[in-house]
XYZ file of C-alpha atoms in Angstrom:
309
model
C 113.911 -157.868 22.636
C 116.249 -160.371 20.479
C 116.415 -157.401 17.866
C 117.717 -154.992 20.589
C 120.260 -157.923 21.880
C 121.710 -158.395 18.324
C 121.895 -154.563 18.209
C 123.889 -154.969 21.238
C 126.097 -157.446 19.928
C 127.020 -155.329 17.306
C 127.886 -152.624 19.416
C 130.276 -154.641 21.116
C 128.077 -157.300 23.445
C 126.526 -157.266 26.633
C 129.413 -158.123 28.809
C 131.089 -154.700 27.679
C 127.787 -152.738 28.473
C 127.759 -154.730 31.790
C 131.182 -153.819 32.561
C 130.832 -150.417 32.209
C 127.735 -149.927 33.851
C 129.040 -151.800 36.866
C 131.910 -149.290 36.529
C 129.714 -146.435 36.802
C 127.470 -147.716 39.492
C 130.376 -148.492 41.959
C 131.582 -144.830 41.395
C 127.955 -143.619 41.675
C 127.638 -145.338 44.778
C 130.887 -144.039 46.322
C 129.929 -140.661 45.707
C 126.539 -141.296 47.063
C 128.050 -142.969 50.242
C 130.480 -139.801 50.506
C 127.636 -137.473 51.029
C 126.321 -139.324 53.456
C 129.423 -140.769 55.437
C 132.753 -139.886 54.733
C 134.698 -143.021 54.121
C 134.659 -146.673 53.941
C 136.588 -146.714 57.201
C 133.912 -145.059 58.955
C 131.512 -147.496 57.630
C 133.282 -150.252 59.622
C 133.459 -148.251 62.611
C 129.612 -147.342 62.634
C 129.042 -151.190 63.013
C 126.730 -152.029 65.840
C 125.584 -148.643 66.259
C 122.005 -148.618 67.278
C 120.049 -144.607 67.204
C 118.116 -143.909 70.303
C 116.724 -140.572 68.573
C 113.216 -139.976 69.157
C 112.949 -136.873 66.964
C 110.284 -138.033 63.911
C 111.667 -134.969 61.412
C 114.897 -134.074 61.752
C 117.140 -131.819 59.068
C 120.043 -133.238 57.033
C 123.157 -132.396 58.485
C 126.265 -134.440 56.615
C 128.079 -136.809 59.256
C 131.784 -136.846 58.919
C 132.571 -138.192 62.240
C 131.526 -140.931 64.289
C 128.068 -139.905 65.715
C 126.531 -140.571 68.983
C 123.677 -142.944 69.045
C 121.197 -140.027 70.678
C 121.756 -138.268 67.174
C 120.601 -141.301 65.032
C 116.928 -142.353 64.774
C 116.132 -146.216 65.157
C 114.167 -148.276 62.590
C 111.150 -147.509 64.816
C 111.048 -143.860 64.694
C 112.461 -143.641 61.021
C 109.126 -145.290 60.131
C 107.405 -142.620 61.352
C 109.679 -140.136 59.789
C 108.875 -141.688 56.360
C 105.350 -141.271 56.761
C 105.831 -138.006 58.105
C 107.664 -136.684 54.755
C 104.928 -138.453 52.599
C 102.409 -136.371 54.366
C 104.308 -133.163 53.443
C 104.869 -134.132 49.858
C 101.268 -134.885 49.290
C 100.111 -131.632 51.149
C 102.220 -129.920 48.343
C 105.450 -129.568 50.662
C 108.578 -127.736 48.462
C 110.549 -130.510 47.051
C 113.913 -129.156 48.632
C 112.459 -129.314 51.925
C 111.340 -133.178 51.309
C 114.366 -134.243 49.864
C 116.412 -133.079 52.691
C 114.060 -135.355 54.878
C 114.558 -138.115 52.673
C 118.505 -137.713 53.005
C 118.190 -137.506 56.779
C 116.096 -140.740 57.065
C 118.682 -142.517 53.967
C 121.577 -141.269 56.366
C 120.340 -142.570 59.452
C 119.800 -146.092 57.834
C 123.486 -146.244 56.183
C 124.832 -145.292 59.650
C 123.208 -148.430 61.093
C 123.784 -150.193 58.172
C 119.994 -151.312 57.906
C 119.665 -152.633 54.583
C 116.315 -154.580 54.978
C 112.764 -154.301 53.438
C 112.222 -150.895 55.167
C 115.157 -149.287 53.423
C 114.010 -150.821 50.181
C 110.354 -148.832 50.831
C 112.345 -145.586 51.628
C 114.782 -146.003 48.510
C 111.239 -146.484 46.613
C 109.405 -143.312 47.885
C 112.327 -141.050 47.795
C 112.536 -142.170 43.850
C 109.025 -141.439 43.402
C 109.642 -138.106 45.001
C 112.640 -137.212 42.682
C 110.355 -138.326 39.771
C 107.597 -135.994 40.622
C 109.943 -132.986 41.109
C 110.354 -130.542 38.571
C 113.603 -128.373 39.529
C 116.059 -126.007 37.437
C 115.269 -123.667 34.305
C 114.027 -126.596 32.176
C 111.599 -127.699 35.138
C 113.000 -131.289 34.788
C 112.858 -134.014 37.342
C 115.773 -134.605 39.667
C 117.963 -136.639 37.672
C 121.112 -137.202 40.137
C 118.836 -138.075 42.769
C 116.393 -140.502 40.982
C 119.800 -142.071 39.515
C 121.168 -142.616 42.986
C 118.023 -144.040 44.515
C 117.690 -146.634 41.545
C 121.430 -147.749 42.057
C 120.757 -148.532 45.726
C 117.465 -150.280 45.018
C 119.241 -152.549 42.744
C 121.861 -153.346 45.313
C 119.065 -153.814 47.617
C 116.867 -155.850 45.960
C 119.615 -158.359 45.584
C 119.772 -158.786 49.331
C 116.111 -158.390 49.751
C 114.246 -160.917 47.252
C 110.283 -160.036 46.936
C 110.855 -157.081 49.411
C 109.860 -154.155 46.743
C 108.912 -153.212 42.983
C 111.932 -154.752 41.474
C 110.194 -154.716 37.957
C 108.844 -151.395 38.260
C 112.220 -149.899 39.040
C 113.885 -151.691 36.851
C 111.870 -150.272 34.070
C 112.264 -146.761 35.555
C 115.999 -147.188 35.292
C 115.767 -148.143 31.672
C 113.712 -145.256 30.922
C 115.868 -142.526 32.788
C 118.878 -143.986 31.029
C 116.902 -144.037 27.739
C 116.110 -140.377 28.274
C 119.772 -139.522 29.274
C 121.302 -141.094 26.360
C 119.240 -138.430 24.142
C 121.575 -135.875 25.609
C 124.639 -138.274 26.361
C 125.594 -140.995 23.877
C 127.776 -142.811 26.308
C 124.487 -143.123 28.435
C 123.390 -145.790 25.510
C 125.705 -148.119 27.026
C 123.806 -147.884 30.350
C 120.632 -148.186 28.486
C 121.834 -151.833 27.169
C 122.865 -152.780 30.364
C 119.448 -151.899 32.048
C 117.842 -154.069 29.171
C 120.044 -157.389 30.167
C 119.376 -156.386 33.669
C 115.520 -157.288 32.590
C 116.082 -159.767 30.491
C 114.845 -162.357 33.621
C 111.391 -160.356 33.685
C 111.368 -160.267 29.488
C 107.667 -161.947 29.486
C 106.238 -159.484 31.687
C 103.745 -157.044 29.982
C 105.265 -153.997 31.472
C 108.867 -154.705 30.450
C 107.481 -155.743 27.123
C 106.120 -152.402 26.585
C 109.195 -150.765 27.850
C 111.438 -152.641 25.327
C 108.906 -151.286 22.511
C 109.336 -147.593 23.927
C 113.335 -148.307 23.857
C 113.145 -149.655 20.241
C 110.608 -146.725 19.269
C 113.204 -144.122 20.572
C 116.282 -145.791 19.397
C 115.009 -146.250 15.492
C 113.571 -142.633 15.839
C 109.756 -143.996 15.325
C 108.216 -141.169 16.690
C 104.434 -141.782 15.823
C 105.047 -145.716 17.673
C 106.300 -143.951 20.402
C 103.544 -141.505 21.213
C 101.270 -144.174 20.786
C 103.323 -146.437 23.177
C 103.721 -143.381 25.712
C 99.781 -143.125 25.748
C 99.272 -146.458 26.669
C 101.728 -146.971 29.528
C 100.771 -149.674 32.020
C 99.085 -148.174 35.311
C 101.652 -150.357 37.482
C 104.375 -148.304 36.062
C 102.716 -145.164 35.409
C 105.288 -142.887 37.194
C 107.378 -143.303 34.245
C 105.686 -140.555 32.529
C 107.671 -138.089 34.557
C 110.889 -139.304 32.937
C 109.061 -138.834 29.439
C 107.635 -135.463 30.077
C 111.088 -134.103 31.197
C 113.745 -135.982 29.366
C 112.248 -137.908 25.909
C 109.299 -136.582 24.909
C 110.373 -132.891 24.059
C 113.670 -134.655 22.075
C 110.870 -136.780 19.953
C 108.677 -133.867 19.218
C 111.707 -132.045 18.001
C 112.637 -134.845 15.523
C 109.338 -135.207 14.255
C 108.971 -131.489 13.920
C 111.766 -131.519 11.960
C 111.044 -134.190 9.523
C 107.472 -132.517 8.647
C 109.451 -129.535 7.669
C 111.615 -131.572 5.096
C 108.438 -133.980 4.196
C 105.952 -131.898 3.386
C 104.750 -128.967 1.864
C 102.175 -126.013 2.555
C 99.460 -126.786 5.347
C 99.554 -129.833 7.953
C 96.203 -129.625 10.140
C 96.809 -129.031 13.689
C 93.911 -131.247 14.931
C 95.969 -134.202 13.534
C 99.186 -132.925 14.355
C 98.045 -132.762 18.332
C 97.571 -136.395 18.099
C 100.901 -137.347 16.187
C 102.970 -135.597 18.843
C 100.751 -136.966 22.084
C 99.962 -133.329 23.130
C 97.147 -133.346 25.786
C 95.695 -130.460 24.923
C 95.927 -127.355 21.963
C 97.684 -125.028 24.299
C 100.430 -127.757 24.898
C 100.563 -128.039 21.316
C 100.570 -124.435 20.516
C 103.225 -123.943 23.283
C 105.590 -126.449 21.491
C 105.345 -125.095 18.162
C 105.928 -121.827 19.371
C 109.171 -122.617 20.914
C 110.243 -123.855 17.827
C 109.028 -120.739 15.942
C 106.677 -122.139 14.052
C 104.167 -120.309 11.698
C 100.554 -121.118 12.762
C 97.712 -120.446 10.559
C 94.931 -120.009 13.401
C 92.191 -119.239 10.807
C 92.618 -122.515 8.701
C 93.830 -124.684 11.564
C 96.821 -125.503 10.001
C 100.779 -125.325 10.491
C 102.206 -123.133 7.657
C 105.344 -125.766 6.618
C 106.548 -123.246 3.996
C 106.701 -120.238 6.198
C 108.048 -122.267 8.951
C 110.816 -123.331 7.098
C 112.030 -119.750 6.693
């Protein structure tokens, strides 16, 4: 972490990254709140509202004016609502449906200004659901919802010590922004801010492992990256979804491009499968086809020379 911190200082210092991250965090939080409750003024008006609605499942409808308590579920009912949406997801319900139910739960919590341990539990489960999702043409996780949940969780952890999985979701926040930085260079600033926020846990094995992943990605050490991904600790295993959809495709493309420059003739597919972290021959073949690679199936090699053309 010391080397990464020195690199951070050369780029302008932790305080600068922290400041930019805080600006992003405040902006994103305002946007998220606007999606649930129209204004901060309304938040003040809603103080003291205690819901009386007994409907366990309720579709999300954006609240734009002061609601009647009969339309809002109290925490006791919302606990049943959380179990219901978790069961829907476990039973294979479409992500869009689960997302809507989670949004409805979060809105009822915000209207009643409930920010305790149960709200932490809701946001953690919503974040996991967003990580497991596969949406859009690229079939990627829901980065916007995941980012919103992680921002809310960071605030909630500050108010609720030891109420959730702060280290685990701090790592997910770091890995998410690491993946986004491969597409948007400005996101690298947030990566360093996320690293700083984990500094108090830097002796934690899962944090050490995550920082090694960051180092491998930022230095382009593809071989180390795939070894590290194969050894992700069980307690933070859900980060695999971030790697699978945001980071791994980019790292594979990097290594493939470097191979074409460094090698001639044929490269064994069996060896290449291990280097690229592919779980099956089909996964490797699919990736190589997407790169317009030429394979010699009979010899079991990647034809480097023909693939360059």
